[in-house]
Coordinates of C-alpha atoms and ligand atoms in Angstrom, one line a residue:
M1 CA 0.7 -43.5 -178.9
H2 CA 4.4 -43.5 -179.1
Q3 CA 5.8 -39.8 -179.2
N4 CA 7.6 -40.3 -182.1
R5 CA 4.8 -41.1 -184.3
L6 CA 3.4 -37.4 -183.9
H7 CA 5.3 -34.8 -186.0
W8 CA 4.1 -31.0 -185.3
L9 CA 3.6 -29.6 -188.7
K10 CA 2.6 -26.1 -187.4
K11 CA 2.0 -25.0 -184.3
E12 CA 0.5 -21.7 -184.4
P13 CA -1.6 -19.7 -184.3
I14 CA -4.9 -21.0 -183.0
N15 CA -8.0 -20.7 -185.0
A16 CA -10.2 -18.8 -182.4
R17 CA -13.3 -19.6 -184.8
G18 CA -12.6 -23.0 -184.7
E19 CA -15.5 -25.2 -184.2
Y20 CA -14.3 -28.9 -184.7
V21 CA -10.9 -30.9 -184.5
L22 CA -10.5 -31.9 -188.2
Y23 CA -9.0 -35.6 -189.1
W24 CA -8.1 -35.3 -192.7
M25 CA -8.0 -39.2 -193.9
N26 CA -5.7 -39.8 -196.5
V27 CA -3.4 -42.8 -196.6
D28 CA -4.8 -44.9 -193.3
Q29 CA -8.6 -45.1 -194.3
R30 CA -9.9 -47.4 -191.4
V31 CA -11.5 -46.6 -187.8
Q32 CA -9.5 -49.5 -186.4
D33 CA -5.9 -49.0 -185.2
N34 CA -5.7 -46.0 -186.2
P35 CA -3.4 -43.7 -184.0
A36 CA -3.8 -40.5 -185.9
L37 CA -7.8 -40.7 -185.4
V38 CA -7.1 -41.8 -181.8
W39 CA -5.2 -38.8 -181.3
A40 CA -7.3 -36.3 -183.1
L41 CA -10.2 -37.6 -181.1
E42 CA -8.4 -37.4 -177.6
K43 CA -7.7 -34.0 -178.5
A44 CA -11.3 -32.6 -179.5
N45 CA -12.2 -34.5 -176.4
E46 CA -9.6 -32.5 -174.3
K47 CA -11.4 -29.4 -176.1
H48 CA -15.0 -30.7 -175.7
L49 CA -15.3 -29.9 -179.4
P50 CA -16.7 -32.6 -181.7
L51 CA -14.3 -34.3 -184.2
V52 CA -14.8 -34.4 -188.0
V53 CA -13.2 -36.5 -190.3
G54 CA -12.5 -35.3 -193.7
F55 CA -11.9 -37.2 -197.0
N56 CA -10.6 -35.8 -200.2
L57 CA -12.0 -37.4 -203.1
W58 CA -10.0 -36.5 -206.0
E59 CA -10.7 -38.2 -209.4
K60 CA -7.4 -37.0 -211.4
Y61 CA -5.6 -38.9 -208.7
P62 CA -2.3 -39.8 -210.5
E63 CA -2.9 -43.3 -212.4
A64 CA -5.7 -44.4 -210.5
N65 CA -8.4 -45.9 -212.3
L66 CA -11.9 -47.5 -211.8
R67 CA -10.2 -50.4 -210.1
H68 CA -8.5 -48.4 -207.4
F69 CA -11.7 -46.4 -206.7
A70 CA -14.1 -49.0 -206.8
F71 CA -12.0 -50.9 -204.1
M72 CA -11.1 -47.8 -201.8
I73 CA -14.7 -46.7 -201.7
E74 CA -16.0 -50.2 -200.7
G75 CA -13.6 -49.3 -197.6
L76 CA -14.8 -46.2 -197.1
V77 CA -18.6 -47.3 -196.8
E78 CA -17.1 -49.0 -193.9
T79 CA -15.3 -46.0 -192.4
Q80 CA -18.4 -44.0 -192.6
H81 CA -20.6 -46.4 -191.0
E82 CA -18.0 -47.0 -188.4
L83 CA -17.5 -43.5 -187.5
E84 CA -21.0 -42.9 -187.2
S85 CA -22.0 -45.2 -185.3
R86 CA -19.4 -43.7 -182.9
G87 CA -20.9 -40.1 -183.2
I88 CA -18.2 -39.1 -185.5
R89 CA -18.8 -36.9 -188.7
F90 CA -17.7 -38.3 -191.7
V91 CA -17.3 -35.9 -194.9
M92 CA -16.3 -37.1 -198.1
I93 CA -15.8 -34.0 -200.6
R94 CA -15.0 -34.4 -204.4
A95 CA -12.5 -32.0 -205.3
P96 CA -9.1 -31.5 -206.3
M97 CA -6.5 -32.4 -203.8
P98 CA -6.4 -31.2 -201.2
Q99 CA -8.9 -28.0 -201.7
G100 CA -11.5 -30.2 -200.1
I101 CA -9.5 -30.3 -196.9
L102 CA -8.2 -27.0 -197.1
R103 CA -11.9 -25.9 -196.7
L104 CA -13.1 -28.0 -193.9
A105 CA -9.9 -26.6 -191.9
Q106 CA -10.8 -23.0 -192.3
L107 CA -13.2 -24.1 -189.6
A108 CA -11.3 -26.4 -187.6
R109 CA -9.6 -25.6 -184.4
L110 CA -7.0 -28.2 -184.8
V111 CA -6.0 -30.1 -188.1
V112 CA -4.7 -33.9 -187.8
C113 CA -3.8 -35.6 -190.9
D114 CA -1.9 -39.3 -191.6
R115 CA 1.4 -39.3 -192.7
G116 CA 1.9 -40.3 -196.6
Y117 CA 5.6 -41.0 -197.7
L118 CA 5.1 -40.3 -201.4
P119 CA 6.3 -36.5 -202.6
M120 CA 2.7 -35.6 -203.8
Q121 CA 1.3 -36.6 -200.3
R122 CA 4.0 -34.7 -198.7
A123 CA 3.4 -31.6 -201.2
W124 CA -0.3 -31.6 -200.1
R125 CA 0.5 -31.7 -196.5
A126 CA 2.7 -28.6 -197.1
E127 CA -0.2 -26.9 -198.8
L128 CA -2.3 -27.7 -195.6
V129 CA 0.2 -25.9 -193.7
R130 CA 0.3 -22.9 -195.7
E131 CA -3.2 -22.7 -195.6
A132 CA -4.7 -24.0 -192.5
P133 CA -5.7 -21.0 -189.8
C134 CA -5.0 -23.7 -187.1
P135 CA -2.5 -25.9 -185.6
V136 CA -1.3 -28.8 -187.7
A137 CA -0.3 -32.6 -186.4
E138 CA 0.6 -35.5 -188.3
I139 CA 0.4 -39.1 -187.3
E140 CA 2.6 -41.9 -188.4
G141 CA 0.4 -44.8 -188.3
H142 CA 1.3 -46.6 -191.8
V143 CA 4.2 -48.2 -190.3
V144 CA 5.3 -49.9 -187.1
V145 CA 8.1 -47.9 -186.7
P146 CA 7.8 -44.4 -187.8
V147 CA 10.5 -44.0 -190.7
A148 CA 12.9 -41.5 -189.5
T149 CA 12.8 -43.0 -186.2
A150 CA 13.8 -46.3 -187.9
Y151 CA 16.5 -45.1 -189.9
P152 CA 18.2 -41.2 -190.1
K153 CA 18.9 -41.9 -193.9
E154 CA 18.4 -43.9 -197.2
A155 CA 19.5 -47.6 -196.2
Y156 CA 21.4 -49.7 -198.7
S157 CA 19.5 -52.8 -198.6
A158 CA 17.3 -54.7 -195.8
A159 CA 20.6 -56.0 -193.9
V160 CA 21.3 -52.4 -192.6
L161 CA 17.9 -51.9 -191.7
R162 CA 16.8 -54.8 -190.4
P163 CA 18.7 -54.7 -186.8
A164 CA 17.6 -51.3 -186.3
L165 CA 13.9 -52.6 -186.8
E166 CA 14.0 -55.5 -184.6
K167 CA 15.6 -53.5 -182.0
L168 CA 13.1 -51.1 -182.1
M169 CA 9.7 -53.6 -182.7
P170 CA 9.4 -54.2 -179.3
I171 CA 8.8 -50.7 -178.6
F172 CA 6.4 -50.0 -181.2
L173 CA 5.0 -53.6 -182.0
H174 CA 2.1 -53.6 -179.4
D175 CA -1.7 -53.0 -179.4
E176 CA -3.0 -49.6 -180.5
D177 CA -4.6 -47.4 -177.9
P178 CA -8.4 -48.0 -178.2
L179 CA -10.6 -45.3 -179.8
P180 CA -12.4 -43.3 -176.6
P181 CA -16.2 -42.5 -176.7
A182 CA -16.9 -39.2 -178.4
A183 CA -17.2 -36.4 -175.8
A184 CA -19.3 -33.7 -177.5
P185 CA -22.1 -34.1 -179.4
F186 CA -22.3 -34.9 -183.3
Y187 CA -21.3 -32.2 -185.3
S188 CA -24.3 -31.8 -187.7
R189 CA -23.8 -28.3 -189.2
D190 CA -24.7 -28.0 -192.9
F191 CA -21.2 -27.7 -195.0
A192 CA -23.0 -26.2 -198.1
E193 CA -21.8 -22.4 -197.7
L194 CA -18.1 -23.8 -196.6
L195 CA -17.7 -26.4 -199.5
E196 CA -19.7 -24.2 -202.0
G197 CA -18.1 -25.2 -205.4
F198 CA -17.3 -28.5 -204.3
E199 CA -19.4 -31.5 -204.1
P200 CA -20.0 -33.2 -200.6
V201 CA -20.5 -37.3 -201.6
V202 CA -21.5 -40.4 -199.9
P203 CA -19.4 -43.4 -200.6
G204 CA -21.1 -46.2 -201.8
P205 CA -22.1 -47.7 -205.4
E206 CA -23.9 -45.1 -207.0
L207 CA -20.5 -42.6 -206.2
T208 CA -18.7 -45.5 -207.9
D209 CA -20.8 -45.3 -210.9
S210 CA -20.5 -41.8 -211.1
L211 CA -16.9 -41.1 -211.4
A212 CA -15.4 -39.6 -214.4
V213 CA -12.0 -41.8 -214.2
D214 CA -10.5 -44.1 -216.5
R215 CA -12.9 -47.1 -216.6
S216 CA -10.7 -49.4 -218.9
V217 CA -9.2 -51.5 -216.0
G218 CA -11.7 -54.0 -214.7
L219 CA -13.1 -54.4 -211.2
T220 CA -11.7 -57.5 -209.3
A221 CA -12.9 -60.2 -207.0
F222 CA -10.9 -58.5 -203.8
R223 CA -13.8 -56.6 -201.4
G224 CA -12.6 -53.5 -199.7
G225 CA -12.6 -52.8 -196.3
Y226 CA -11.7 -53.7 -193.0
T227 CA -13.7 -56.6 -192.2
A228 CA -13.2 -58.1 -195.7
A229 CA -9.2 -57.7 -194.9
W230 CA -9.6 -59.1 -191.4
N231 CA -12.0 -61.9 -192.5
S232 CA -9.5 -62.9 -195.3
F233 CA -6.7 -62.8 -193.0
E234 CA -7.8 -64.7 -190.7
E235 CA -8.6 -67.5 -192.4
W236 CA -5.4 -67.5 -194.1
R237 CA -3.8 -67.1 -190.6
E238 CA -5.4 -70.6 -190.2
R239 CA -4.5 -72.4 -192.9
H240 CA -1.7 -71.2 -194.1
L241 CA 0.6 -69.0 -192.3
A242 CA 2.3 -71.9 -190.6
H243 CA 4.0 -72.4 -194.1
Y244 CA 4.7 -69.2 -195.0
D245 CA 8.4 -69.7 -194.7
T246 CA 8.2 -72.6 -196.7
Q247 CA 5.4 -71.7 -199.2
R248 CA 5.3 -68.5 -200.3
N249 CA 7.2 -68.4 -203.2
D250 CA 5.0 -70.8 -205.0
P251 CA 2.5 -69.0 -206.8
N252 CA 0.1 -72.2 -207.0
A253 CA 0.3 -72.6 -203.1
R254 CA -1.8 -69.9 -202.4
A255 CA 0.5 -69.0 -199.6
Q256 CA 0.5 -65.4 -199.2
S257 CA -1.4 -63.5 -197.2
G258 CA -3.4 -61.2 -199.8
M259 CA -2.9 -58.2 -197.6
S260 CA -1.4 -56.0 -199.9
P261 CA -4.1 -54.0 -201.5
Y262 CA -5.6 -53.5 -198.0
L263 CA -2.2 -52.3 -196.6
H264 CA -2.3 -50.0 -199.8
F265 CA -5.4 -48.0 -198.9
G266 CA -4.9 -48.0 -194.9
Q267 CA -7.7 -50.5 -194.5
I268 CA -5.7 -52.6 -192.1
S269 CA -3.1 -51.5 -190.2
A270 CA 0.3 -53.5 -190.7
R271 CA 0.7 -53.4 -186.6
R272 CA -2.4 -55.3 -186.3
L273 CA -1.5 -58.0 -188.6
A274 CA 2.4 -58.4 -187.2
L275 CA 0.6 -58.8 -183.8
A276 CA -1.8 -61.5 -184.9
A277 CA 0.9 -63.4 -187.0
L278 CA 3.2 -63.4 -184.0
E279 CA 0.2 -64.7 -181.5
R280 CA 0.8 -67.8 -183.5
G281 CA 4.8 -67.9 -183.5
G282 CA 6.5 -70.2 -185.3
E283 CA 8.7 -69.8 -188.4
G284 CA 6.1 -68.8 -190.3
A285 CA 5.2 -65.8 -188.7
A286 CA 8.7 -64.8 -188.3
A287 CA 9.1 -64.8 -192.0
F288 CA 5.6 -62.7 -192.2
V289 CA 7.0 -60.2 -190.3
E290 CA 10.2 -59.8 -191.9
E291 CA 8.1 -59.2 -195.3
L292 CA 5.5 -57.1 -193.7
V293 CA 7.9 -54.9 -191.5
V294 CA 11.4 -55.1 -192.6
R295 CA 10.5 -55.3 -196.5
R296 CA 7.9 -53.2 -196.4
E297 CA 9.5 -50.3 -194.1
L298 CA 12.4 -50.9 -196.0
S299 CA 10.3 -49.4 -199.7
M300 CA 8.9 -46.5 -197.1
N301 CA 13.0 -45.8 -196.3
F302 CA 13.7 -45.5 -200.1
V303 CA 10.6 -43.5 -200.9
W304 CA 11.1 -40.7 -197.9
Y305 CA 14.6 -40.5 -198.3
N306 CA 15.4 -40.8 -202.0
P307 CA 13.6 -37.8 -204.2
A308 CA 14.5 -39.9 -207.1
F309 CA 12.8 -43.1 -206.2
D310 CA 10.6 -43.4 -209.4
R311 CA 13.0 -42.3 -211.6
Y312 CA 15.6 -44.5 -213.2
D313 CA 18.5 -42.5 -211.7
A314 CA 17.5 -43.7 -208.1
L315 CA 19.3 -46.5 -208.7
P316 CA 22.7 -47.1 -207.3
E317 CA 25.8 -46.1 -209.2
W318 CA 27.0 -49.8 -209.8
C319 CA 23.7 -50.6 -211.5
L320 CA 23.3 -47.8 -213.4
K321 CA 27.2 -48.2 -214.5
T322 CA 26.5 -52.3 -215.5
L323 CA 23.5 -51.9 -217.2
H324 CA 25.0 -49.3 -219.2
Q325 CA 27.9 -51.0 -220.2
H326 CA 25.4 -53.8 -221.3
R327 CA 22.9 -51.6 -222.9
N328 CA 23.8 -52.7 -226.7
D329 CA 24.2 -56.3 -225.7
P330 CA 22.1 -58.2 -228.1
R331 CA 18.8 -59.4 -226.8
E332 CA 16.7 -62.5 -227.9
Y333 CA 13.5 -60.7 -227.9
V334 CA 12.8 -57.1 -227.9
Y335 CA 9.1 -56.1 -227.3
S336 CA 7.0 -52.9 -227.4
L337 CA 4.8 -51.2 -224.5
A338 CA 1.5 -53.1 -226.3
E339 CA 3.1 -56.4 -226.5
W340 CA 4.1 -56.5 -223.3
E341 CA 0.5 -55.1 -222.0
E342 CA -1.3 -57.4 -223.9
A343 CA 0.7 -60.5 -222.6
R344 CA 2.2 -61.2 -226.2
T345 CA 5.6 -62.6 -225.7
H346 CA 6.8 -65.9 -226.5
D347 CA 7.2 -67.0 -222.6
P348 CA 3.8 -68.0 -221.3
A349 CA 5.1 -67.7 -217.7
W350 CA 5.7 -64.0 -218.7
N351 CA 2.3 -64.1 -220.0
A352 CA 0.6 -65.9 -217.3
C353 CA 2.0 -63.3 -214.7
Q354 CA 0.5 -60.3 -216.7
L355 CA -3.0 -62.3 -217.1
E356 CA -2.8 -62.8 -213.3
M357 CA -2.4 -59.2 -213.0
V358 CA -4.2 -57.7 -215.8
R359 CA -7.0 -60.2 -214.6
T360 CA -7.1 -60.6 -210.9
G361 CA -5.8 -57.2 -209.8
K362 CA -2.7 -59.3 -207.9
M363 CA 0.2 -60.8 -209.2
H364 CA 1.6 -63.1 -207.2
G365 CA 4.9 -62.0 -205.1
Y366 CA 7.3 -64.4 -206.6
M367 CA 6.2 -64.1 -210.2
R368 CA 6.4 -60.5 -209.6
M369 CA 10.6 -60.6 -209.4
Y370 CA 10.7 -62.9 -212.8
W371 CA 8.0 -60.1 -214.5
G372 CA 10.3 -57.4 -213.6
K373 CA 13.8 -59.2 -214.4
K374 CA 12.3 -60.0 -218.1
L375 CA 10.9 -56.6 -218.5
L376 CA 14.5 -55.8 -218.3
E377 CA 15.7 -58.4 -220.3
W378 CA 13.9 -58.3 -223.2
S379 CA 12.7 -54.4 -223.4
P380 CA 15.0 -51.8 -225.7
S381 CA 16.6 -50.2 -222.9
P382 CA 16.6 -50.7 -219.6
E383 CA 15.2 -47.1 -219.3
L384 CA 12.1 -48.2 -221.0
A385 CA 11.5 -51.3 -219.3
W386 CA 11.9 -49.4 -215.8
S387 CA 9.4 -46.9 -216.9
W388 CA 7.0 -49.9 -218.5
A389 CA 7.5 -51.7 -215.3
L390 CA 6.1 -48.9 -213.3
Y391 CA 3.4 -48.0 -215.4
L392 CA 2.1 -51.7 -215.8
N393 CA 2.5 -52.2 -212.1
N394 CA 0.6 -48.8 -211.0
K395 CA -2.2 -49.5 -213.4
Y396 CA -3.5 -53.2 -212.8
E397 CA -1.7 -53.7 -209.3
L398 CA -4.8 -53.2 -206.8
D399 CA -1.7 -52.4 -204.4
G400 CA 0.1 -50.0 -207.0
R401 CA 1.1 -46.4 -206.8
D402 CA 2.7 -47.7 -203.3
P403 CA 6.2 -47.4 -202.0
N404 CA 6.3 -51.1 -202.1
G405 CA 5.9 -51.0 -205.7
Y406 CA 8.6 -48.3 -206.4
A407 CA 11.1 -50.5 -204.5
G408 CA 10.0 -53.8 -206.1
V409 CA 10.6 -52.3 -209.3
A410 CA 13.7 -50.7 -208.4
W411 CA 15.1 -54.1 -206.8
C412 CA 14.3 -56.0 -210.3
F413 CA 17.1 -53.3 -211.4
G414 CA 19.8 -54.2 -208.6
K415 CA 18.4 -51.6 -205.7
H416 CA 18.5 -53.2 -202.0
D417 CA 20.5 -55.8 -203.4
R418 CA 24.2 -56.8 -204.1
P419 CA 26.0 -57.6 -207.5
W420 CA 26.4 -61.0 -209.0
T421 CA 27.9 -62.8 -211.9
E422 CA 28.1 -60.8 -215.0
R423 CA 26.2 -61.7 -218.0
G424 CA 24.6 -60.4 -221.2
V425 CA 21.9 -57.5 -221.0
Y426 CA 21.7 -57.8 -217.2
G427 CA 25.4 -56.7 -216.3
T428 CA 26.0 -58.0 -212.6
I429 CA 22.1 -57.7 -211.9
R430 CA 20.9 -60.7 -210.7
Y431 CA 19.3 -63.0 -213.1
M432 CA 16.3 -65.0 -213.2
N433 CA 15.3 -68.0 -215.7
Y434 CA 12.2 -69.7 -216.7
N435 CA 14.3 -73.0 -215.2
G436 CA 14.7 -71.4 -212.1
L437 CA 11.1 -71.2 -212.0
K438 CA 10.4 -75.3 -212.6
R439 CA 13.2 -76.4 -210.5
K440 CA 11.3 -74.4 -207.7
F441 CA 7.4 -75.3 -208.2
D442 CA 4.9 -76.2 -210.7
I443 CA 5.1 -73.6 -213.6
E444 CA 3.0 -75.4 -216.1
K445 CA 0.0 -75.5 -213.1
Y446 CA 0.5 -71.3 -213.1
I447 CA 0.6 -71.1 -216.8
D448 CA -2.5 -73.1 -217.0
T449 CA -4.1 -70.9 -214.7
Y450 CA -3.7 -67.9 -216.3
C451 CA -3.3 -68.6 -220.0
G452 CA -6.3 -71.2 -219.9
S453 CA -8.2 -68.9 -222.0
T454 CA -7.3 -65.4 -224.0
L455 CA -8.3 -62.4 -222.3
F456 CA -8.1 -59.5 -225.4
Ligands
LIG501 C1 7.9 -55.6 -209.5 C2 7.5 -55.8 -208.6 C3 6.5 -55.4 -208.1 C4 5.8 -55.1 -206.9 N1 4.8 -54.1 -206.7 C5 4.3 -53.9 -205.5 C6 3.2 -53.1 -205.3 O1 2.9 -52.3 -206.4 N2 2.8 -53.0 -204.2 C7 3.0 -53.7 -202.9 O2 2.3 -53.6 -202.2 N3 3.9 -54.8 -203.4 C8 4.7 -54.7 -204.5 N4 5.8 -55.5 -204.7 C9 5.9 -56.0 -203.3 C10 5.5 -57.5 -203.0 O3 5.4 -58.4 -204.2 C11 4.1 -57.5 -202.8 O4 4.3 -56.7 -201.6 C12 3.5 -58.7 -202.1 O5 3.4 -59.9 -203.2 C13 2.0 -58.7 -201.9 O6 1.3 -59.7 -201.5 P1 1.2 -60.3 -200.0 O7 0.1 -58.9 -199.4 O8 0.0 -61.4 -200.4 O9 2.0 -60.6 -199.5 P2 2.5 -61.4 -198.3 O10 3.7 -62.2 -198.7 O11 1.4 -61.9 -197.8 O12 3.5 -60.5 -197.5 C14 2.8 -59.5 -196.7 C15 3.0 -57.9 -196.8 O13 4.3 -57.7 -196.6 C16 4.8 -57.0 -197.5 N5 5.7 -57.4 -198.5 C17 5.7 -58.6 -199.1 N6 6.8 -58.6 -199.8 C18 7.4 -57.6 -199.8 C19 8.4 -57.1 -200.7 N7 8.9 -57.8 -201.5 N8 8.9 -56.0 -200.5 C20 8.3 -54.8 -199.8 N9 7.1 -55.3 -198.9 C21 6.5 -56.5 -199.2 C22 3.5 -56.2 -198.4 O14 3.0 -55.2 -197.6 C23 2.8 -57.4 -198.4 O15 1.3 -56.8 -198.3 C24 6.6 -55.6 -205.6 C25 7.8 -56.5 -206.0 C26 8.2 -56.6 -207.3 C27 9.4 -57.3 -207.2

């Protein structure tokens, strides 16, 4: 593993009572190609200690609903099986975050965690550092190039970050170290006393059924887990990768990989996908790596360095200024949140986007741009449009609540972009319209696919 993936959050003191190395699995919920897991097991083997993998299941996880939990738990069923077949204990605790992990840390000699980029995830790690009676190491395996290695501050645009990533990719883009065999026997001690007051649970359909979470958002056809991700990727690679550069913006072509839900939950590694695409070569693979590495890691850069990333005022000065100058421009249509959410606009293309997201859990990437632009155009104010876009995105997208979602919404309001010709409502923010969709692909077909029947 490249040393820049390792961040020591706390080096001292050693916990002499420690009985195991604990890996707290949070954003990288996989066994395959997971450098944090590999490193944790290597450390456990060096110390002749067992490895325990802990997962804190928090039903009140902000903005998460049944759709998200069900997909995540499906993935964790496989993860548990994979770990236990390698002699590694997996403990899932139903507890407020990160209380379950703090308990497990009390008996750890060393705690290893993965790196999350959102402030909430960073705050949990800070709590762990305060409470753990042992060293804590964080391993950054969610991205190809560690965020601070790629760029030392917020990147203005992809044009700024791209050269840095292209230079570093040959160093960071190679096969992950394999998971070594576990040297110490399986840690079989009962955790009942240590976890008193919290409930150890087992991932599976019964757990999903028992969750006290928002159940108003239905399940999707996506199956969670590494195997589902990899099989679906391989099939897509055979049929569509070669045309990704020319067809990815056509929502009827199904030319996108569909990997974002899996990447969001860390069920598959971005490095694995990039390597597998590059193995095939060609323009399609190059365009795919641009999205998967440059665009995705620009989002991580955004949320890591910009503490206001989820607030309207995260936008650059020129965006705030131009939108402010045009805030009182007459709008052809003005919709309420309920009208947006229920896909009750005059625009069948917008309604189709919304219905695609609500029904399938994943809106096509090109349509997400149109969707966000129209929210800006037909909401009472840019601030409301911003908060409604994030609310809807995070509620219905299986890949929502992700740095990519915050950067994607911000892009619709000018972030990471440049000024364009001035017009009403948008000011100099880039504009999109229905005729543009019509010129690019068969928009009627897309509308027919998702507006063929009514949902509400
Ligand atoms: C308004 C708006 C909201 C968005 N919300 C989200 C979100 O909540 N979660 C999310 O993961 N993505 C979001 N995106 C980015 C992008 O649309 C999706 O990542 C992509 O459509 C996911 O589909 P895919 O995996 O089939 O993509 P593919 O085209 O197959 O791309 C492969 C991977 O590259 C990355 N990628 C592709 N396009 C982008 C992009 N524009 N920006 C950053 N990374 C990209 C993703 O990780 C994606 O899984 C949003 C974009 C916009 C404009």
